[in-house]
């Protein structure tokens, strides 16, 4: 899957980019017709410790799936966003099979 990474207002290091790429690539095991994806990494202005946001947008035939999660670290936010996306992909695949 072709994945575009965007780090908003900071420069993400290669280790973080590789971590997110690896996590998102695992989503292809749940639905193999993913066309491409976009990941946005950004610092938000919320108070408290959960000030890192990861947004994942996946393009599948006929639809676009989106998940966004906040956490104290980008790794934790990526884990949560990938998990939310996994649930969406399973639901989307079930709907496709029902038709």
mmCIF file of N, CA and C in Angstrom:
data_model
loop_
_atom_site.group_PDB
_atom_site.id
_atom_site.type_symbol
_atom_site.label_atom_id
_atom_site.label_comp_id
_atom_site.label_asym_id
_atom_site.label_seq_id
_atom_site.Cartn_x
_atom_site.Cartn_y
_atom_site.Cartn_z
ATOM 1 N N UNK A 1 0.847 -1.172 0.000
ATOM 2 C CA UNK A 1 0.000 0.000 0.000
ATOM 3 C C UNK A 1 0.897 1.241 0.000
ATOM 4 N N UNK A 2 0.491 2.232 -0.762
ATOM 5 C CA UNK A 2 1.217 3.491 -0.794
ATOM 6 C C UNK A 2 0.740 4.353 0.377
ATOM 7 N N UNK A 3 1.670 4.775 1.212
ATOM 8 C CA UNK A 3 1.328 5.538 2.401
ATOM 9 C C UNK A 3 2.094 6.851 2.402
ATOM 10 N N UNK A 4 1.358 7.942 2.555
ATOM 11 C CA UNK A 4 1.977 9.266 2.639
ATOM 12 C C UNK A 4 1.986 9.710 4.096
ATOM 13 N N UNK A 5 3.149 10.171 4.553
ATOM 14 C CA UNK A 5 3.293 10.656 5.934
ATOM 15 C C UNK A 5 3.409 12.170 5.919
ATOM 16 N N UNK A 6 2.670 12.810 6.814
ATOM 17 C CA UNK A 6 2.751 14.250 6.957
ATOM 18 C C UNK A 6 2.953 14.573 8.433
ATOM 19 N N UNK A 7 4.036 15.236 8.750
ATOM 20 C CA UNK A 7 4.231 15.705 10.120
ATOM 21 C C UNK A 7 4.031 17.217 10.087
ATOM 22 N N UNK A 8 3.033 17.671 10.813
ATOM 23 C CA UNK A 8 2.612 19.065 10.777
ATOM 24 C C UNK A 8 3.400 19.877 11.810
ATOM 25 N N UNK A 9 4.113 20.898 11.351
ATOM 26 C CA UNK A 9 4.867 21.852 12.178
ATOM 27 C C UNK A 9 6.010 21.225 12.977
ATOM 28 N N UNK A 10 6.494 20.064 12.559
ATOM 29 C CA UNK A 10 7.704 19.489 13.145
ATOM 30 C C UNK A 10 8.234 18.452 12.171
ATOM 31 N N UNK A 11 9.437 18.012 12.401
ATOM 32 C CA UNK A 11 10.068 17.017 11.531
ATOM 33 C C UNK A 11 10.094 15.681 12.263
ATOM 34 N N UNK A 12 9.365 14.691 11.748
ATOM 35 C CA UNK A 12 9.328 13.375 12.366
ATOM 36 C C UNK A 12 10.611 12.620 12.032
ATOM 37 N N UNK A 13 11.180 11.953 13.024
ATOM 38 C CA UNK A 13 12.399 11.187 12.749
ATOM 39 C C UNK A 13 12.045 9.884 12.028
ATOM 40 N N UNK A 14 13.045 9.256 11.459
ATOM 41 C CA UNK A 14 12.845 8.062 10.634
ATOM 42 C C UNK A 14 12.297 6.892 11.446
ATOM 43 N N UNK A 15 12.698 6.797 12.701
ATOM 44 C CA UNK A 15 12.232 5.705 13.557
ATOM 45 C C UNK A 15 10.716 5.784 13.761
ATOM 46 N N UNK A 16 10.194 6.989 13.988
ATOM 47 C CA UNK A 16 8.756 7.168 14.161
ATOM 48 C C UNK A 16 8.020 6.854 12.858
ATOM 49 N N UNK A 17 8.555 7.328 11.749
ATOM 50 C CA UNK A 17 7.931 7.070 10.444
ATOM 51 C C UNK A 17 7.894 5.566 10.149
ATOM 52 N N UNK A 18 8.973 4.864 10.449
ATOM 53 C CA UNK A 18 9.019 3.420 10.225
ATOM 54 C C UNK A 18 8.019 2.690 11.121
ATOM 55 N N UNK A 19 7.903 3.148 12.380
ATOM 56 C CA UNK A 19 6.964 2.543 13.324
ATOM 57 C C UNK A 19 5.531 2.662 12.801
ATOM 58 N N UNK A 20 5.156 3.860 12.379
ATOM 59 C CA UNK A 20 3.794 4.097 11.889
ATOM 60 C C UNK A 20 3.560 3.306 10.600
ATOM 61 N N UNK A 21 4.534 3.292 9.709
ATOM 62 C CA UNK A 21 4.421 2.541 8.452
ATOM 63 C C UNK A 21 4.178 1.059 8.730
ATOM 64 N N UNK A 22 4.925 0.511 9.680
ATOM 65 C CA UNK A 22 4.792 -0.901 10.032
ATOM 66 C C UNK A 22 3.396 -1.198 10.584
ATOM 67 N N UNK A 23 2.896 -0.320 11.457
ATOM 68 C CA UNK A 23 1.573 -0.520 12.048
ATOM 69 C C UNK A 23 0.476 -0.460 10.987
ATOM 70 N N UNK A 24 0.561 0.524 10.102
ATOM 71 C CA UNK A 24 -0.480 0.696 9.087
ATOM 72 C C UNK A 24 -0.421 -0.437 8.054
ATOM 73 N N UNK A 25 0.772 -0.920 7.746
ATOM 74 C CA UNK A 25 0.896 -2.022 6.790
ATOM 75 C C UNK A 25 0.180 -3.282 7.277
ATOM 76 N N UNK A 26 0.103 -3.467 8.585
ATOM 77 C CA UNK A 26 -0.577 -4.639 9.133
ATOM 78 C C UNK A 26 -2.080 -4.606 8.860
ATOM 79 N N UNK A 27 -2.633 -3.420 8.559
ATOM 80 C CA UNK A 27 -4.060 -3.320 8.280
ATOM 81 C C UNK A 27 -4.443 -4.051 6.995
ATOM 82 N N UNK A 28 -3.471 -4.255 6.113
ATOM 83 C CA UNK A 28 -3.766 -4.954 4.863
ATOM 84 C C UNK A 28 -4.143 -6.414 5.089
ATOM 85 N N UNK A 29 -3.825 -6.962 6.247
ATOM 86 C CA UNK A 29 -4.225 -8.339 6.531
ATOM 87 C C UNK A 29 -5.731 -8.436 6.757
ATOM 88 N N UNK A 30 -6.375 -7.330 7.140
ATOM 89 C CA UNK A 30 -7.810 -7.336 7.398
ATOM 90 C C UNK A 30 -8.619 -7.009 6.156
ATOM 91 N N UNK A 31 -8.055 -6.195 5.265
ATOM 92 C CA UNK A 31 -8.742 -5.834 4.022
ATOM 93 C C UNK A 31 -7.673 -5.550 2.979
ATOM 94 N N UNK A 32 -7.607 -6.379 1.954
ATOM 95 C CA UNK A 32 -6.488 -6.297 1.012
ATOM 96 C C UNK A 32 -6.713 -5.357 -0.164
ATOM 97 N N UNK A 33 -7.843 -4.664 -0.220
ATOM 98 C CA UNK A 33 -8.114 -3.782 -1.354
ATOM 99 C C UNK A 33 -7.891 -2.312 -1.008
ATOM 100 N N UNK A 34 -7.070 -2.018 -0.012
ATOM 101 C CA UNK A 34 -6.746 -0.639 0.338
ATOM 102 C C UNK A 34 -5.915 -0.045 -0.793
ATOM 103 N N UNK A 35 -6.362 1.089 -1.330
ATOM 104 C CA UNK A 35 -5.683 1.718 -2.456
ATOM 105 C C UNK A 35 -4.459 2.482 -1.976
ATOM 106 N N UNK A 36 -4.673 3.413 -1.047
ATOM 107 C CA UNK A 36 -3.571 4.190 -0.482
ATOM 108 C C UNK A 36 -3.999 4.769 0.847
ATOM 109 N N UNK A 37 -3.054 5.367 1.541
ATOM 110 C CA UNK A 37 -3.349 5.928 2.846
ATOM 111 C C UNK A 37 -2.555 7.192 3.111
ATOM 112 N N UNK A 38 -3.052 7.979 4.056
ATOM 113 C CA UNK A 38 -2.363 9.185 4.511
ATOM 114 C C UNK A 38 -2.326 9.160 6.032
ATOM 115 N N UNK A 39 -1.206 9.573 6.595
ATOM 116 C CA UNK A 39 -1.067 9.659 8.045
ATOM 117 C C UNK A 39 -0.606 11.073 8.382
ATOM 118 N N UNK A 40 -1.304 11.710 9.315
ATOM 119 C CA UNK A 40 -0.945 13.044 9.774
ATOM 120 C C UNK A 40 -0.509 12.957 11.226
ATOM 121 N N UNK A 41 0.687 13.424 11.514
ATOM 122 C CA UNK A 41 1.213 13.483 12.874
ATOM 123 C C UNK A 41 1.278 14.951 13.267
ATOM 124 N N UNK A 42 0.657 15.309 14.390
ATOM 125 C CA UNK A 42 0.711 16.711 14.781
ATOM 126 C C UNK A 42 0.574 16.870 16.287
ATOM 127 N N UNK A 43 1.098 17.986 16.757
ATOM 128 C CA UNK A 43 0.928 18.386 18.155
ATOM 129 C C UNK A 43 -0.355 19.195 18.217
ATOM 130 N N UNK A 44 -1.218 18.888 19.187
ATOM 131 C CA UNK A 44 -2.427 19.699 19.328
ATOM 132 C C UNK A 44 -2.258 20.656 20.500
ATOM 133 N N UNK A 45 -3.151 21.584 20.614
ATOM 134 C CA UNK A 45 -3.033 22.620 21.644
ATOM 135 C C UNK A 45 -3.882 22.331 22.876
ATOM 136 N N UNK A 46 -4.248 21.082 23.072
ATOM 137 C CA UNK A 46 -5.059 20.726 24.227
ATOM 138 C C UNK A 46 -4.226 20.762 25.498
ATOM 139 N N UNK A 47 -4.880 21.064 26.595
ATOM 140 C CA UNK A 47 -4.219 21.018 27.893
ATOM 141 C C UNK A 47 -4.063 19.569 28.328
ATOM 142 N N UNK A 48 -3.063 19.294 29.139
ATOM 143 C CA UNK A 48 -2.869 17.946 29.651
ATOM 144 C C UNK A 48 -1.776 17.213 28.893
ATOM 145 N N UNK A 49 -1.665 15.916 29.170
ATOM 146 C CA UNK A 49 -0.555 15.160 28.609
ATOM 147 C C UNK A 49 -0.862 14.562 27.243
ATOM 148 N N UNK A 50 -2.146 14.401 26.897
ATOM 149 C CA UNK A 50 -2.491 13.796 25.610
ATOM 150 C C UNK A 50 -2.475 14.870 24.518
ATOM 151 N N UNK A 51 -1.279 15.356 24.193
ATOM 152 C CA UNK A 51 -1.187 16.470 23.252
ATOM 153 C C UNK A 51 -0.588 16.073 21.907
ATOM 154 N N UNK A 52 -0.552 14.785 21.592
ATOM 155 C CA UNK A 52 -0.059 14.325 20.294
ATOM 156 C C UNK A 52 -1.215 13.638 19.566
ATOM 157 N N UNK A 53 -1.405 13.975 18.305
ATOM 158 C CA UNK A 53 -2.524 13.461 17.530
ATOM 159 C C UNK A 53 -2.013 12.711 16.311
ATOM 160 N N UNK A 54 -2.605 11.559 16.053
ATOM 161 C CA UNK A 54 -2.336 10.796 14.835
ATOM 162 C C UNK A 54 -3.669 10.609 14.114
ATOM 163 N N UNK A 55 -3.701 11.015 12.846
ATOM 164 C CA UNK A 55 -4.880 10.826 12.012
ATOM 165 C C UNK A 55 -4.506 9.878 10.879
ATOM 166 N N UNK A 56 -5.354 8.889 10.629
ATOM 167 C CA UNK A 56 -5.136 7.941 9.542
ATOM 168 C C UNK A 56 -6.330 8.019 8.610
ATOM 169 N N UNK A 57 -6.041 8.179 7.328
ATOM 170 C CA UNK A 57 -7.075 8.217 6.306
ATOM 171 C C UNK A 57 -6.731 7.140 5.279
ATOM 172 N N UNK A 58 -7.627 6.178 5.092
ATOM 173 C CA UNK A 58 -7.400 5.104 4.126
ATOM 174 C C UNK A 58 -8.431 5.200 3.008
ATOM 175 N N UNK A 59 -7.952 5.070 1.790
ATOM 176 C CA UNK A 59 -8.822 5.113 0.625
ATOM 177 C C UNK A 59 -9.050 3.688 0.145
ATOM 178 N N UNK A 60 -10.313 3.253 0.178
ATOM 179 C CA UNK A 60 -10.697 1.933 -0.306
ATOM 180 C C UNK A 60 -11.694 2.148 -1.438
ATOM 181 N N UNK A 61 -11.869 1.176 -2.320
ATOM 182 C CA UNK A 61 -12.801 1.374 -3.431
ATOM 183 C C UNK A 61 -14.200 1.749 -2.943
ATOM 184 N N UNK A 62 -14.648 2.924 -3.324
ATOM 185 C CA UNK A 62 -15.995 3.368 -2.973
ATOM 186 C C UNK A 62 -16.116 4.107 -1.661
ATOM 187 N N UNK A 63 -15.027 4.283 -0.914
ATOM 188 C CA UNK A 63 -15.150 4.931 0.386
ATOM 189 C C UNK A 63 -13.794 5.427 0.886
ATOM 190 N N UNK A 64 -13.855 6.271 1.901
ATOM 191 C CA UNK A 64 -12.664 6.733 2.602
ATOM 192 C C UNK A 64 -12.896 6.509 4.090
ATOM 193 N N UNK A 65 -11.971 5.829 4.731
ATOM 194 C CA UNK A 65 -12.074 5.553 6.165
ATOM 195 C C UNK A 65 -11.114 6.455 6.923
ATOM 196 N N UNK A 66 -11.535 6.934 8.101
ATOM 197 C CA UNK A 66 -10.752 7.911 8.852
ATOM 198 C C UNK A 66 -10.766 7.572 10.329
ATOM 199 N N UNK A 67 -9.610 7.701 10.972
ATOM 200 C CA UNK A 67 -9.563 7.587 12.430
ATOM 201 C C UNK A 67 -8.572 8.607 12.966
ATOM 202 N N UNK A 68 -8.861 9.113 14.164
ATOM 203 C CA UNK A 68 -8.012 10.118 14.804
ATOM 204 C C UNK A 68 -7.950 9.799 16.282
ATOM 205 N N UNK A 69 -6.736 9.804 16.823
ATOM 206 C CA UNK A 69 -6.554 9.508 18.248
ATOM 207 C C UNK A 69 -5.531 10.453 18.856
ATOM 208 N N UNK A 70 -5.749 10.799 20.125
ATOM 209 C CA UNK A 70 -4.821 11.626 20.899
ATOM 210 C C UNK A 70 -4.194 10.756 21.988
ATOM 211 N N UNK A 71 -2.925 11.024 22.288
ATOM 212 C CA UNK A 71 -2.233 10.273 23.336
ATOM 213 C C UNK A 71 -1.007 11.072 23.780
ATOM 214 N N UNK A 72 -0.369 10.656 24.876
ATOM 215 C CA UNK A 72 0.842 11.345 25.341
ATOM 216 C C UNK A 72 2.034 11.174 24.402
ATOM 217 N N UNK A 73 2.055 10.103 23.592
ATOM 218 C CA UNK A 73 3.159 9.906 22.649
ATOM 219 C C UNK A 73 2.587 9.547 21.286
ATOM 220 N N UNK A 74 3.383 9.777 20.247
ATOM 221 C CA UNK A 74 2.930 9.440 18.905
ATOM 222 C C UNK A 74 2.760 7.932 18.739
ATOM 223 N N UNK A 75 3.597 7.152 19.415
ATOM 224 C CA UNK A 75 3.492 5.700 19.303
ATOM 225 C C UNK A 75 2.159 5.208 19.875
ATOM 226 N N UNK A 76 1.783 5.716 21.044
ATOM 227 C CA UNK A 76 0.518 5.305 21.658
ATOM 228 C C UNK A 76 -0.670 5.772 20.818
ATOM 229 N N UNK A 77 -0.587 6.981 20.281
ATOM 230 C CA UNK A 77 -1.671 7.492 19.436
ATOM 231 C C UNK A 77 -1.777 6.670 18.158
ATOM 232 N N UNK A 78 -0.645 6.275 17.586
ATOM 233 C CA UNK A 78 -0.659 5.454 16.372
ATOM 234 C C UNK A 78 -1.281 4.092 16.658
ATOM 235 N N UNK A 79 -0.935 3.489 17.797
ATOM 236 C CA UNK A 79 -1.531 2.204 18.174
ATOM 237 C C UNK A 79 -3.049 2.315 18.275
ATOM 238 N N UNK A 80 -3.523 3.353 18.947
ATOM 239 C CA UNK A 80 -4.963 3.528 19.129
ATOM 240 C C UNK A 80 -5.661 3.812 17.800
ATOM 241 N N UNK A 81 -5.058 4.629 16.952
ATOM 242 C CA UNK A 81 -5.664 4.952 15.659
ATOM 243 C C UNK A 81 -5.702 3.730 14.749
ATOM 244 N N UNK A 82 -4.650 2.927 14.768
ATOM 245 C CA UNK A 82 -4.623 1.712 13.953
ATOM 246 C C UNK A 82 -5.674 0.725 14.450
ATOM 247 N N UNK A 83 -5.841 0.625 15.746
ATOM 248 C CA UNK A 83 -6.854 -0.274 16.305
ATOM 249 C C UNK A 83 -8.266 0.178 15.899
ATOM 250 N N UNK A 84 -8.519 1.482 15.959
ATOM 251 C CA UNK A 84 -9.817 2.005 15.525
ATOM 252 C C UNK A 84 -10.032 1.742 14.034
ATOM 253 N N UNK A 85 -8.988 1.908 13.242
ATOM 254 C CA UNK A 85 -9.085 1.671 11.813
ATOM 255 C C UNK A 85 -9.313 0.188 11.515
ATOM 256 N N UNK A 86 -8.707 -0.684 12.311
ATOM 257 C CA UNK A 86 -8.906 -2.125 12.140
ATOM 258 C C UNK A 86 -10.379 -2.475 12.315
ATOM 259 N N UNK A 87 -11.010 -1.916 13.343
ATOM 260 C CA UNK A 87 -12.434 -2.175 13.572
ATOM 261 C C UNK A 87 -13.275 -1.660 12.401
ATOM 262 N N UNK A 88 -12.928 -0.465 11.891
ATOM 263 C CA UNK A 88 -13.664 0.090 10.750
ATOM 264 C C UNK A 88 -13.511 -0.780 9.508
ATOM 265 N N UNK A 89 -12.298 -1.260 9.270
ATOM 266 C CA UNK A 89 -12.054 -2.101 8.095
ATOM 267 C C UNK A 89 -12.836 -3.410 8.181
ATOM 268 N N UNK A 90 -12.877 -4.014 9.356
ATOM 269 C CA UNK A 90 -13.628 -5.260 9.518
ATOM 270 C C UNK A 90 -15.115 -5.021 9.262
ATOM 271 N N UNK A 91 -15.646 -3.907 9.790
ATOM 272 C CA UNK A 91 -17.049 -3.573 9.591
ATOM 273 C C UNK A 91 -17.328 -3.300 8.108
ATOM 274 N N UNK A 92 -16.419 -2.561 7.457
ATOM 275 C CA UNK A 92 -16.568 -2.241 6.042
ATOM 276 C C UNK A 92 -16.553 -3.521 5.197
ATOM 277 N N UNK A 93 -15.653 -4.437 5.528
ATOM 278 C CA UNK A 93 -15.539 -5.693 4.782
ATOM 279 C C UNK A 93 -16.799 -6.540 4.970
ATOM 280 N N UNK A 94 -17.344 -6.569 6.176
ATOM 281 C CA UNK A 94 -18.574 -7.311 6.429
ATOM 282 C C UNK A 94 -19.732 -6.747 5.610
ATOM 283 N N UNK A 95 -19.800 -5.435 5.503
ATOM 284 C CA UNK A 95 -20.856 -4.811 4.693
ATOM 285 C C UNK A 95 -20.682 -5.173 3.223
ATOM 286 N N UNK A 96 -19.435 -5.187 2.751
ATOM 287 C CA UNK A 96 -19.173 -5.537 1.350
ATOM 288 C C UNK A 96 -19.580 -6.990 1.079
ATOM 289 N N UNK A 97 -19.308 -7.883 2.015
ATOM 290 C CA UNK A 97 -19.644 -9.287 1.838
ATOM 291 C C UNK A 97 -21.157 -9.521 1.876
ATOM 292 N N UNK A 98 -21.877 -8.670 2.608
ATOM 293 C CA UNK A 98 -23.327 -8.815 2.726
ATOM 294 C C UNK A 98 -24.035 -8.462 1.420
ATOM 295 N N UNK A 99 -23.404 -7.638 0.598
ATOM 296 C CA UNK A 99 -24.061 -7.190 -0.643
ATOM 297 C C UNK A 99 -23.985 -8.229 -1.687
#
